[in-house]
Short mmCIF file of C-alpha atoms and ligand atoms in Angstrom, two decimals:
data_model
loop_
_atom_site.label_atom_id
_atom_site.label_comp_id
_atom_site.label_asym_id
_atom_site.label_seq_id
_atom_site.Cartn_x
_atom_site.Cartn_y
_atom_site.Cartn_z
CA MET G 1 0.00 0.00 0.00
CA GLU G 2 1.56 3.29 -1.09
CA TYR G 3 1.32 6.25 1.29
CA LEU G 4 1.33 9.55 -0.57
CA SER G 5 2.94 12.63 0.99
CA ASN G 6 2.41 16.33 0.96
CA TYR G 7 5.12 18.34 -0.77
CA ILE G 8 6.06 21.32 1.37
CA ASP G 9 9.21 23.44 1.27
CA GLY G 10 10.84 21.03 -1.15
CA VAL G 11 10.31 17.99 1.08
CA LEU G 12 7.86 15.09 0.93
CA LEU G 13 6.09 15.19 4.28
CA ALA G 14 3.50 13.22 6.22
CA PRO G 15 0.45 15.26 7.29
CA VAL G 16 0.94 17.06 10.62
CA HIS G 17 -1.71 15.03 12.45
CA GLY G 18 -0.80 11.74 10.78
CA ALA G 19 -4.26 11.09 9.35
CA TYR G 20 -4.79 9.50 5.94
CA LEU G 21 -7.72 8.89 3.62
CA ASP G 22 -8.26 5.80 1.50
CA ASN G 23 -7.68 6.22 -2.20
CA VAL G 24 -9.86 3.86 -4.20
CA ASN G 25 -9.18 2.43 -7.64
CA PRO G 26 -12.56 2.98 -9.34
CA ALA G 27 -12.03 0.11 -11.77
CA THR G 28 -11.69 -2.44 -8.97
CA GLY G 29 -13.43 -0.77 -6.05
CA THR G 30 -10.42 -1.47 -3.83
CA VAL G 31 -8.17 0.84 -1.82
CA PHE G 32 -4.77 1.06 -3.47
CA SER G 33 -3.08 3.98 -1.73
CA ARG G 34 -3.52 6.34 1.19
CA VAL G 35 -3.54 10.09 0.84
CA PRO G 36 -2.81 12.70 3.55
CA ASP G 37 -5.93 13.99 5.25
CA SER G 38 -4.38 17.41 5.72
CA GLY G 39 -5.84 20.33 7.63
CA ALA G 40 -5.15 23.94 8.50
CA ASP G 41 -1.76 23.14 10.10
CA ASP G 42 -0.45 21.61 6.88
CA ILE G 43 -1.77 24.55 4.88
CA ASP G 44 -0.08 26.98 7.32
CA ARG G 45 3.25 25.22 6.81
CA ALA G 46 2.86 25.26 3.05
CA VAL G 47 1.91 28.93 2.93
CA ALA G 48 4.85 29.84 5.19
CA ALA G 49 7.24 27.94 2.90
CA ALA G 50 5.78 29.65 -0.15
CA GLU G 51 6.12 33.06 1.48
CA ARG G 52 9.79 32.43 2.23
CA ALA G 53 10.41 31.31 -1.34
CA PHE G 54 8.52 34.15 -2.99
CA PRO G 55 11.05 37.03 -3.01
CA ALA G 56 13.76 34.98 -4.70
CA TRP G 57 11.38 33.29 -7.18
CA ALA G 58 9.75 36.59 -8.13
CA ALA G 59 13.20 38.10 -8.68
CA THR G 60 14.39 35.14 -10.77
CA PRO G 61 14.75 36.27 -14.39
CA ALA G 62 11.98 35.01 -16.66
CA GLU G 63 14.43 32.93 -18.66
CA ALA G 64 15.58 31.09 -15.56
CA ARG G 65 11.99 30.51 -14.41
CA ALA G 66 11.18 29.25 -17.88
CA ARG G 67 14.12 26.83 -17.77
CA GLN G 68 12.82 25.34 -14.51
CA LEU G 69 9.33 24.84 -15.93
CA LEU G 70 10.64 23.41 -19.19
CA ARG G 71 12.64 20.90 -17.18
CA LEU G 72 9.41 19.82 -15.48
CA ALA G 73 7.72 19.47 -18.88
CA ASP G 74 10.58 17.29 -20.11
CA LEU G 75 10.33 15.10 -17.01
CA ILE G 76 6.60 14.66 -17.53
CA ASP G 77 7.31 13.53 -21.09
CA ARG G 78 10.02 11.16 -19.91
CA HIS G 79 7.65 9.55 -17.39
CA ALA G 80 4.57 9.76 -19.62
CA ASP G 81 3.77 6.06 -19.73
CA ALA G 82 3.94 5.62 -15.96
CA LEU G 83 1.95 8.81 -15.38
CA ALA G 84 -0.75 7.69 -17.83
CA ARG G 85 -1.04 4.39 -16.01
CA ASP G 86 -1.26 6.17 -12.65
CA GLU G 87 -3.94 8.51 -13.98
CA ALA G 88 -5.98 5.60 -15.35
CA THR G 89 -5.65 3.71 -12.08
CA ASP G 90 -6.62 6.68 -9.94
CA ASN G 91 -9.42 8.11 -12.07
CA GLY G 92 -10.79 5.13 -14.00
CA LYS G 93 -10.20 6.69 -17.42
CA PRO G 94 -8.84 4.57 -20.29
CA VAL G 95 -5.04 4.50 -20.18
CA ALA G 96 -4.93 5.19 -23.92
CA LEU G 97 -6.84 8.43 -23.33
CA ALA G 98 -4.52 9.45 -20.50
CA ARG G 99 -1.52 8.74 -22.72
CA ARG G 100 -2.97 10.62 -25.67
CA VAL G 101 -4.55 13.60 -23.89
CA ASP G 102 -4.02 14.08 -20.16
CA ILE G 103 -0.29 13.62 -19.78
CA PRO G 104 0.91 15.34 -22.98
CA ARG G 105 -1.33 18.26 -22.12
CA ALA G 106 0.22 18.53 -18.63
CA ALA G 107 3.67 18.85 -20.23
CA LYS G 108 2.27 21.29 -22.78
CA ASN G 109 0.80 23.48 -20.03
CA PHE G 110 4.26 23.98 -18.55
CA ARG G 111 5.87 24.55 -21.94
CA PHE G 112 3.22 26.98 -23.05
CA PHE G 113 3.48 29.29 -20.03
CA ALA G 114 7.25 28.87 -19.66
CA THR G 115 7.72 30.24 -23.16
CA ALA G 116 4.86 32.77 -22.93
CA ILE G 117 6.67 34.74 -20.24
CA LEU G 118 9.62 35.20 -22.59
CA HIS G 119 7.34 37.22 -24.86
CA ALA G 120 5.42 39.16 -22.24
CA ALA G 121 5.09 42.90 -22.65
CA THR G 122 3.10 45.56 -20.86
CA GLU G 123 1.26 48.65 -22.06
CA ALA G 124 2.30 52.30 -22.07
CA HIS G 125 -0.11 55.26 -22.25
CA PRO G 126 1.57 58.51 -23.19
CA MET G 127 -0.52 61.61 -22.33
CA GLU G 128 -0.82 64.90 -24.16
CA GLU G 129 -0.20 66.59 -20.81
CA ARG G 130 3.43 65.52 -21.14
CA ALA G 131 3.21 62.50 -18.93
CA LEU G 132 3.78 58.83 -19.49
CA ASN G 133 1.88 55.94 -17.92
CA TYR G 134 3.28 52.48 -18.01
CA THR G 135 1.86 49.30 -16.53
CA LEU G 136 3.87 46.94 -14.40
CA ARG G 137 2.47 43.43 -14.00
CA GLN G 138 3.89 42.04 -10.80
CA PRO G 139 3.34 38.61 -9.27
CA LEU G 140 0.75 38.51 -6.51
CA GLY G 141 2.71 36.54 -3.92
CA VAL G 142 1.37 33.22 -2.67
CA VAL G 143 -1.63 31.86 -4.55
CA GLY G 144 -3.89 28.83 -4.11
CA CYS G 145 -4.79 26.42 -6.92
CA ILE G 146 -7.61 23.92 -6.35
CA SER G 147 -8.39 21.33 -9.01
CA PRO G 148 -10.99 18.58 -9.59
CA TRP G 149 -10.77 14.84 -10.24
CA ASN G 150 -11.83 14.51 -13.86
CA LEU G 151 -8.62 15.60 -15.60
CA PRO G 152 -6.31 15.47 -12.59
CA LEU G 153 -2.81 16.36 -13.80
CA TYR G 154 -4.08 18.22 -16.88
CA LEU G 155 -6.13 20.72 -14.85
CA PHE G 156 -3.73 20.96 -11.90
CA THR G 157 -0.88 22.00 -14.20
CA TRP G 158 -3.19 24.30 -16.19
CA LYS G 159 -3.34 26.43 -13.03
CA ILE G 160 0.06 26.08 -11.46
CA ALA G 161 2.03 26.60 -14.69
CA PRO G 162 0.84 30.19 -15.31
CA ALA G 163 0.97 30.98 -11.58
CA LEU G 164 4.61 29.89 -11.32
CA ALA G 165 5.58 31.34 -14.69
CA ALA G 166 4.28 34.75 -13.58
CA GLY G 167 6.56 34.61 -10.53
CA ASN G 168 4.11 33.53 -7.83
CA CYS G 169 4.64 30.76 -5.32
CA VAL G 170 1.85 28.23 -5.16
CA VAL G 171 0.01 26.07 -2.67
CA GLY G 172 -1.94 23.52 -4.69
CA LYS G 173 -4.75 21.26 -3.47
CA PRO G 174 -5.64 18.51 -5.92
CA SER G 175 -8.87 16.55 -5.52
CA GLU G 176 -8.39 13.95 -2.82
CA VAL G 177 -10.32 11.55 -5.07
CA THR G 178 -7.44 11.55 -7.61
CA PRO G 179 -4.24 12.67 -5.85
CA LEU G 180 -1.73 10.30 -7.41
CA THR G 181 -0.33 12.24 -10.38
CA ALA G 182 -0.07 15.45 -8.32
CA PHE G 183 2.06 13.44 -5.90
CA ARG G 184 4.16 12.17 -8.82
CA LEU G 185 4.54 15.78 -9.95
CA ALA G 186 6.00 16.58 -6.53
CA GLU G 187 8.56 13.82 -7.07
CA LEU G 188 9.37 15.32 -10.48
CA CYS G 189 9.81 18.77 -8.90
CA LEU G 190 12.45 17.24 -6.65
CA GLU G 191 14.13 15.67 -9.66
CA ALA G 192 13.95 18.98 -11.56
CA GLY G 193 15.52 20.89 -8.67
CA LEU G 194 12.66 23.36 -8.32
CA PRO G 195 13.65 25.66 -5.42
CA PRO G 196 11.99 24.64 -2.12
CA GLY G 197 8.69 26.36 -1.35
CA VAL G 198 8.03 27.58 -4.90
CA LEU G 199 5.39 24.89 -5.39
CA ASN G 200 3.74 23.16 -2.46
CA ILE G 201 1.12 20.43 -2.79
CA VAL G 202 -1.19 19.67 0.10
CA HIS G 203 -3.61 16.76 -0.16
CA GLY G 204 -6.89 16.37 1.66
CA HIS G 205 -10.60 17.03 1.72
CA GLY G 206 -11.96 20.17 0.12
CA ALA G 207 -13.96 21.00 3.21
CA ARG G 208 -10.82 20.97 5.42
CA ALA G 209 -7.61 21.50 3.47
CA GLY G 210 -9.34 23.34 0.61
CA ALA G 211 -11.34 25.60 2.90
CA ALA G 212 -8.24 26.38 5.01
CA LEU G 213 -6.38 27.37 1.86
CA VAL G 214 -9.18 29.66 0.71
CA ALA G 215 -9.46 31.28 4.14
CA HIS G 216 -5.72 31.76 4.69
CA PRO G 217 -4.98 35.48 5.01
CA LYS G 218 -1.68 35.22 3.13
CA ILE G 219 -3.23 33.63 0.05
CA ARG G 220 -3.72 36.45 -2.44
CA ALA G 221 -5.68 34.64 -5.12
CA ILE G 222 -7.56 31.41 -5.64
CA SER G 223 -7.80 29.67 -8.97
CA PHE G 224 -10.48 27.00 -8.69
CA THR G 225 -11.92 24.43 -11.06
CA GLY G 226 -14.76 22.28 -9.82
CA GLY G 227 -18.48 22.16 -9.22
CA THR G 228 -20.69 25.25 -9.21
CA ARG G 229 -21.83 24.71 -5.62
CA THR G 230 -18.24 24.49 -4.39
CA GLY G 231 -17.40 27.58 -6.45
CA ALA G 232 -20.16 29.47 -4.66
CA ALA G 233 -18.82 28.38 -1.25
CA ILE G 234 -15.32 29.51 -2.22
CA ALA G 235 -16.58 32.86 -3.53
CA HIS G 236 -18.48 33.32 -0.26
CA ALA G 237 -15.35 32.65 1.81
CA ALA G 238 -12.98 34.65 -0.39
CA ALA G 239 -15.06 37.79 -1.06
CA PRO G 240 -14.78 39.43 2.39
CA ARG G 241 -11.04 38.76 2.30
CA PHE G 242 -10.76 40.57 -1.08
CA LYS G 243 -8.89 37.76 -2.81
CA LYS G 244 -8.67 37.56 -6.56
CA LEU G 245 -10.79 34.69 -7.81
CA SER G 246 -10.88 32.63 -10.96
CA LEU G 247 -13.71 30.10 -11.01
CA GLU G 248 -14.09 27.44 -13.69
CA LEU G 249 -17.30 25.62 -12.87
CA GLY G 250 -19.81 23.16 -14.25
CA GLY G 251 -21.52 22.97 -17.61
CA LYS G 252 -24.54 21.51 -19.39
CA ASN G 253 -23.37 22.04 -22.89
CA PRO G 254 -25.61 21.94 -25.97
CA ASN G 255 -24.53 20.16 -29.12
CA ILE G 256 -26.67 21.56 -31.96
CA VAL G 257 -26.85 19.55 -35.16
CA PHE G 258 -28.44 21.16 -38.22
CA ALA G 259 -29.65 19.03 -41.12
CA ASP G 260 -27.06 20.61 -43.46
CA CYS G 261 -24.12 19.40 -41.35
CA ARG G 262 -21.29 17.19 -42.55
CA TYR G 263 -23.11 14.17 -41.25
CA ASP G 264 -20.44 11.57 -40.54
CA GLU G 265 -18.21 14.06 -38.78
CA ALA G 266 -21.06 15.46 -36.71
CA LEU G 267 -22.16 11.98 -35.71
CA GLU G 268 -18.72 10.69 -34.80
CA THR G 269 -17.88 13.86 -32.87
CA ALA G 270 -21.21 13.84 -31.04
CA VAL G 271 -20.36 10.39 -29.68
CA ARG G 272 -16.92 11.55 -28.57
CA ALA G 273 -18.26 14.80 -27.15
CA ALA G 274 -20.78 12.94 -25.01
CA PHE G 275 -18.76 9.94 -23.82
CA THR G 276 -15.04 10.73 -23.80
CA ASN G 277 -13.65 10.29 -20.30
CA GLN G 278 -16.99 8.64 -19.29
CA GLY G 279 -18.70 11.98 -19.89
CA GLU G 280 -16.68 13.43 -17.03
CA ILE G 281 -15.44 16.54 -18.85
CA CYS G 282 -16.93 19.92 -18.12
CA LEU G 283 -16.95 20.55 -21.90
CA CYS G 284 -18.93 17.43 -22.85
CA GLY G 285 -21.93 17.95 -25.10
CA SER G 286 -24.59 16.12 -23.12
CA ARG G 287 -27.69 17.80 -24.59
CA ILE G 288 -27.86 16.96 -28.27
CA PHE G 289 -30.35 18.97 -30.32
CA VAL G 290 -30.99 17.64 -33.82
CA GLU G 291 -32.94 19.44 -36.54
CA ARG G 292 -36.14 17.51 -37.13
CA PRO G 293 -35.61 16.35 -40.74
CA LEU G 294 -32.41 14.63 -39.59
CA TYR G 295 -33.60 13.51 -36.18
CA GLU G 296 -34.57 9.87 -36.70
CA ARG G 297 -31.62 9.01 -38.89
CA PHE G 298 -29.22 10.70 -36.47
CA ARG G 299 -30.82 9.05 -33.44
CA ASP G 300 -30.61 5.55 -34.89
CA ASP G 301 -27.00 5.94 -36.06
CA PHE G 302 -25.99 7.62 -32.81
CA VAL G 303 -27.44 4.83 -30.67
CA ARG G 304 -25.79 2.18 -32.86
CA ARG G 305 -22.42 3.84 -32.39
CA VAL G 306 -22.87 4.31 -28.67
CA GLU G 307 -23.81 0.66 -28.26
CA ALA G 308 -20.55 -0.25 -29.97
CA LEU G 309 -18.43 1.59 -27.37
CA ARG G 310 -16.40 -0.87 -25.33
CA VAL G 311 -16.84 -0.48 -21.59
CA GLY G 312 -13.89 -2.13 -19.93
CA ASP G 313 -10.79 -2.22 -17.78
CA PRO G 314 -9.12 1.21 -18.02
CA LEU G 315 -5.76 -0.52 -18.39
CA ASP G 316 -6.96 -2.41 -21.47
CA GLU G 317 -5.75 -0.56 -24.57
CA ASP G 318 -9.03 -1.24 -26.41
CA THR G 319 -11.32 0.27 -23.80
CA ASP G 320 -13.41 3.24 -24.92
CA VAL G 321 -15.27 3.89 -21.67
CA GLY G 322 -13.62 3.20 -18.32
CA ALA G 323 -14.92 3.40 -14.76
CA VAL G 324 -16.61 6.48 -13.33
CA VAL G 325 -14.57 8.05 -10.59
CA SER G 326 -16.21 6.73 -7.40
CA GLU G 327 -19.05 4.71 -6.00
CA ALA G 328 -20.80 7.90 -4.86
CA HIS G 329 -20.57 9.29 -8.38
CA LEU G 330 -21.85 6.00 -9.84
CA GLU G 331 -24.90 6.25 -7.55
CA LYS G 332 -25.46 9.86 -8.60
CA ILE G 333 -25.39 8.96 -12.30
CA LEU G 334 -27.73 6.00 -11.83
CA ALA G 335 -30.11 8.22 -9.84
CA TYR G 336 -30.24 10.68 -12.75
CA ILE G 337 -31.09 7.82 -15.13
CA GLU G 338 -33.97 6.84 -12.84
CA LEU G 339 -35.03 10.48 -12.70
CA ALA G 340 -35.02 10.59 -16.52
CA LYS G 341 -37.50 7.70 -16.57
CA ASP G 342 -39.66 9.42 -13.94
CA GLU G 343 -39.61 12.57 -16.05
CA GLY G 344 -40.96 10.63 -19.02
CA GLY G 345 -37.73 9.86 -20.89
CA THR G 346 -37.11 6.71 -22.90
CA VAL G 347 -33.74 5.02 -22.45
CA LEU G 348 -32.57 4.10 -25.95
CA CYS G 349 -29.41 2.34 -24.81
CA GLY G 350 -27.43 1.79 -21.63
CA GLY G 351 -29.18 2.96 -18.49
CA HIS G 352 -27.56 0.53 -16.09
CA ARG G 353 -24.44 -0.37 -14.17
CA VAL G 354 -22.03 -2.69 -15.99
CA ARG G 355 -20.56 -5.63 -14.07
CA LEU G 356 -17.25 -6.80 -15.46
CA ASP G 357 -15.45 -10.03 -14.70
CA GLY G 358 -12.08 -10.64 -13.09
CA ARG G 359 -10.02 -7.81 -11.69
CA CYS G 360 -12.76 -5.24 -12.40
CA ALA G 361 -15.64 -7.17 -10.80
CA GLY G 362 -16.04 -4.54 -8.06
CA GLY G 363 -15.55 -1.53 -10.35
CA PHE G 364 -17.84 1.41 -10.97
CA PHE G 365 -18.90 1.11 -14.61
CA VAL G 366 -21.95 2.64 -16.27
CA ALA G 367 -23.16 1.69 -19.74
CA PRO G 368 -23.14 4.71 -22.07
CA THR G 369 -26.71 5.93 -21.95
CA VAL G 370 -28.84 7.75 -24.50
CA ILE G 371 -32.26 9.12 -23.57
CA GLU G 372 -34.97 10.73 -25.69
CA GLY G 373 -38.39 12.13 -25.03
CA LEU G 374 -37.39 14.67 -22.37
CA GLY G 375 -38.27 18.35 -22.58
CA PRO G 376 -35.47 20.93 -22.36
CA ASP G 377 -36.66 22.18 -18.97
CA CYS G 378 -36.71 18.92 -17.04
CA ARG G 379 -34.06 18.37 -14.37
CA VAL G 380 -32.10 15.85 -16.44
CA ASN G 381 -31.67 18.50 -19.13
CA GLN G 382 -30.93 21.27 -16.65
CA GLU G 383 -28.57 19.75 -14.09
CA GLU G 384 -25.02 18.61 -14.67
CA ILE G 385 -24.79 14.82 -14.50
CA PHE G 386 -21.09 14.61 -15.39
CA GLY G 387 -21.32 11.00 -16.51
CA PRO G 388 -21.93 8.90 -19.65
CA VAL G 389 -25.47 10.11 -20.20
CA ALA G 390 -26.69 12.12 -23.20
CA THR G 391 -30.15 13.26 -24.23
CA LEU G 392 -31.53 13.73 -27.76
CA ILE G 393 -34.03 16.48 -28.52
CA PRO G 394 -35.46 17.45 -31.94
CA PHE G 395 -35.94 21.08 -32.96
CA ASP G 396 -37.49 22.98 -35.86
CA THR G 397 -36.07 26.52 -35.94
CA GLU G 398 -32.96 28.48 -35.05
CA GLU G 399 -34.83 30.60 -32.52
CA GLU G 400 -36.23 27.52 -30.82
CA VAL G 401 -32.88 25.76 -30.48
CA LEU G 402 -31.19 28.94 -29.31
CA ALA G 403 -33.73 29.21 -26.50
CA TYR G 404 -33.12 25.56 -25.55
CA ALA G 405 -29.35 25.95 -25.71
CA ASN G 406 -29.32 29.10 -23.58
CA GLY G 407 -32.07 27.88 -21.25
CA THR G 408 -29.93 26.54 -18.41
CA PRO G 409 -28.09 28.29 -15.58
CA TYR G 410 -24.81 27.24 -17.20
CA GLY G 411 -22.82 28.81 -20.03
CA LEU G 412 -19.54 26.99 -20.53
CA ALA G 413 -19.37 25.58 -24.06
CA ALA G 414 -21.61 25.07 -27.08
CA ILE G 415 -21.11 22.94 -30.18
CA LEU G 416 -22.67 23.78 -33.52
CA TRP G 417 -22.85 21.73 -36.71
CA THR G 418 -23.83 23.50 -39.90
CA GLU G 419 -22.42 24.24 -43.35
CA ASN G 420 -24.29 27.56 -43.43
CA LEU G 421 -21.71 30.24 -42.67
CA GLY G 422 -24.24 32.95 -41.93
CA ARG G 423 -26.04 30.74 -39.46
CA ALA G 424 -22.79 29.75 -37.78
CA HIS G 425 -21.85 33.37 -37.13
CA ARG G 426 -25.40 34.32 -36.14
CA LEU G 427 -25.68 31.62 -33.54
CA ALA G 428 -22.10 31.87 -32.30
CA ALA G 429 -22.78 35.51 -31.44
CA ARG G 430 -25.99 34.69 -29.54
CA LEU G 431 -25.07 31.49 -27.72
CA GLU G 432 -24.46 32.11 -24.03
CA ALA G 433 -21.23 30.17 -23.73
CA GLY G 434 -17.60 31.01 -23.11
CA ILE G 435 -16.54 28.73 -25.97
CA VAL G 436 -18.43 27.97 -29.18
CA TRP G 437 -17.09 25.16 -31.32
CA VAL G 438 -18.33 25.19 -34.90
CA ASN G 439 -17.96 21.84 -36.70
CA CYS G 440 -15.52 20.56 -34.10
CA TRP G 441 -15.15 19.81 -30.40
CA MET G 442 -12.27 20.09 -27.95
CA LEU G 443 -10.03 21.77 -30.46
CA ARG G 444 -8.01 23.82 -27.99
CA ASP G 445 -5.56 26.61 -28.65
CA LEU G 446 -3.95 27.45 -25.32
CA ARG G 447 -3.68 31.13 -26.29
CA THR G 448 -7.47 31.59 -26.33
CA PRO G 449 -9.57 32.73 -23.37
CA PHE G 450 -11.09 29.75 -21.60
CA GLY G 451 -14.00 29.91 -19.17
CA GLY G 452 -17.71 30.10 -18.70
CA MET G 453 -20.61 32.52 -18.48
CA LYS G 454 -23.44 32.55 -15.94
CA GLN G 455 -23.03 29.77 -13.36
CA SER G 456 -20.18 28.19 -15.31
CA GLY G 457 -17.67 30.55 -13.85
CA VAL G 458 -16.04 33.87 -13.33
CA GLY G 459 -12.95 35.00 -15.22
CA ARG G 460 -10.98 33.36 -17.97
CA GLU G 461 -7.95 31.10 -18.05
CA GLY G 462 -5.55 30.52 -20.93
CA GLY G 463 -2.92 32.65 -22.65
CA TRP G 464 -2.46 36.21 -21.44
CA GLU G 465 -5.73 35.98 -19.48
CA ALA G 466 -4.09 33.55 -17.06
CA LEU G 467 -0.91 35.58 -16.79
CA ARG G 468 -2.98 38.68 -16.13
CA PHE G 469 -4.95 36.89 -13.45
CA PHE G 470 -1.78 35.83 -11.67
CA THR G 471 -0.30 39.33 -11.72
CA GLU G 472 -1.26 42.66 -10.22
CA ALA G 473 -1.35 45.55 -12.67
CA LYS G 474 0.34 48.64 -11.32
CA ASN G 475 0.15 51.91 -13.23
CA VAL G 476 3.14 54.22 -12.94
CA CYS G 477 2.42 57.77 -14.08
CA ILE G 478 5.46 59.96 -14.65
CA LYS G 479 5.20 63.64 -15.35
CA LEU G 480 7.77 64.35 -18.00
CA ASP G 481 10.15 67.11 -17.17
CA ASP G 482 10.67 69.33 -20.21
CA ARG G 483 12.91 71.83 -18.46
CA ASP G 484 16.43 72.11 -19.65
CA PRO G 485 18.61 71.00 -16.71
CA ALA G 486 21.06 73.70 -17.66
P1 NDP S 1 -15.75 19.79 -6.51
O1 NDP S 1 -16.30 21.16 -6.62
O2 NDP S 1 -16.40 18.83 -5.62
O3 NDP S 1 -14.22 19.83 -6.06
C1 NDP S 1 -13.20 20.52 -6.75
C2 NDP S 1 -12.05 20.76 -5.79
O4 NDP S 1 -12.45 21.66 -4.76
C3 NDP S 1 -11.57 19.50 -5.08
O5 NDP S 1 -10.17 19.58 -4.88
C4 NDP S 1 -12.33 19.59 -3.78
O6 NDP S 1 -11.79 18.79 -2.78
C5 NDP S 1 -12.22 21.07 -3.49
N1 NDP S 1 -13.20 21.59 -2.54
C6 NDP S 1 -14.41 21.08 -2.20
N2 NDP S 1 -15.01 21.86 -1.27
C7 NDP S 1 -14.18 22.90 -1.05
C8 NDP S 1 -14.24 24.08 -0.20
N3 NDP S 1 -15.29 24.33 0.58
N4 NDP S 1 -13.19 24.93 -0.22
C9 NDP S 1 -12.13 24.71 -1.01
N5 NDP S 1 -12.02 23.62 -1.81
C10 NDP S 1 -13.02 22.73 -1.84
O7 NDP S 1 -15.67 19.26 -8.02
P2 NDP S 1 -15.31 17.80 -8.48
O8 NDP S 1 -13.94 17.43 -8.02
O9 NDP S 1 -16.46 16.93 -8.14
O10 NDP S 1 -15.23 18.01 -10.06
C11 NDP S 1 -16.31 17.96 -10.89
C12 NDP S 1 -16.83 19.36 -11.19
O11 NDP S 1 -15.80 20.14 -11.76
C13 NDP S 1 -17.93 19.34 -12.21
O12 NDP S 1 -18.98 20.18 -11.80
C14 NDP S 1 -17.27 19.92 -13.46
O13 NDP S 1 -18.14 20.53 -14.35
C15 NDP S 1 -16.30 20.87 -12.88
N6 NDP S 1 -15.26 21.13 -13.84
C16 NDP S 1 -15.21 22.35 -14.45
C17 NDP S 1 -14.25 22.62 -15.41
C18 NDP S 1 -14.15 23.97 -16.04
O14 NDP S 1 -13.09 24.28 -16.58
N7 NDP S 1 -15.17 24.80 -16.01
C19 NDP S 1 -13.29 21.59 -15.82
C20 NDP S 1 -13.43 20.36 -15.11
C21 NDP S 1 -14.39 20.14 -14.15
P3 NDP S 1 -12.50 17.34 -2.52
O15 NDP S 1 -12.08 16.51 -3.68
O16 NDP S 1 -11.97 16.90 -1.24
O17 NDP S 1 -13.98 17.58 -2.49
#
């Protein structure tokens, strides 16, 4: 049984009070490691270490900071196979997906922000009154990064890379449900020779370790990705302390398919957009709206393809759909499927737990589920399920589907399939979503602003947006002296 450690001040440490939580492998249902159940004392230590490290790290030239982060990226690449296996074991996702997406993206996050800071520039505002304003963007100090369980290393590094690149020191709190690759990252930081205290990783429950981090008076900003309810609790705790906040929250994303779409591509992508990572991606298109003339053909082909997805052992290279992350989450997903039936929906495929043989007999598997016959306002079409469940809804007009698409409290992403350019622009402008994908899904350029509207979040990550978030803008106004010194 492996015991994971916190990473504080450049040292792997047991939690102050010696308490640990079980870490369950969702594919087998068995405990395979123990993770520190940290509390306020551990957070205090980590923040103190980060504070000590901050002056030197902030003063380190950008090129030297970049070199450190690039070294980390190289180490992630070097250990990619082992990290992918760890991610699959901890989260339940197919190892092939972790190897193709999660781990390369973690390395890319470091590379992207390490090189971005080499090109950073700030603004100047000359005034007619013979004065010059220029903007300094200075690191904030010690910042907190809190990440969820669905894309563990991918999202953890998406936060800490820009924070560190901008010259901040970080206390990170990964989800205690999937702590393993964050722990491995700590080991890689040791191997990379990252100065002690620059990055600190404290494991534990959100309600204890996470809440202590948010409340800590020395933490200047919180970057959080997770559920909308947790985001609200964090905003509530952070607001009176005047911390900067970046919140990336839940989604209930529409996938809108017009009859003029490139059919095969729309169909294949709709399956991926609904079921990749067991549907546990905030950007998944779980509400699929299909223009009526195409509806029946699309529905039948979609269901056939979904039925062909292989639910299996995450470590099996051929698996399409692995285990959902925990037993509690399995129960939640199954409860939503029951609710769909109560609300009048028809389950076209899936709709049940899958029992596998052998090593995975105790695992948490759900058959990919497609439901039709539900109105856009029912709970199943309004609330985030975050599992392998998609609904199909026909529509007749642009106005109608726009109202459906925008008719939830969320506004993270929207997907649109049409060959009509005018319609694509028209709808892209009116969809209430931070990201609109036209004829594609999950095509990500790390320079673009990333985030949600309405209850899907506050602020944007990605590119300069992230570097701006992790810096304080300071305007310096200098009155120019035109007098001749002689
Ligand atoms: P949670 O909101 O439950 O948890 C996210 C993180 O916050 C975890 O590390 C959690 O710890 C911690 N946490 C929980 N309570 C508190 C608190 N009071 N104070 C500080 N930290 C706390 O989300 P999940 O991990 O369940 O992730 C799934 C959610 O994340 C979905 O809603 C999904 O849509 C959203 N998400 C959003 C993305 C986006 O970019 N918009 C991307 C990916 C996911 P613990 O694990 O102990 O609870």
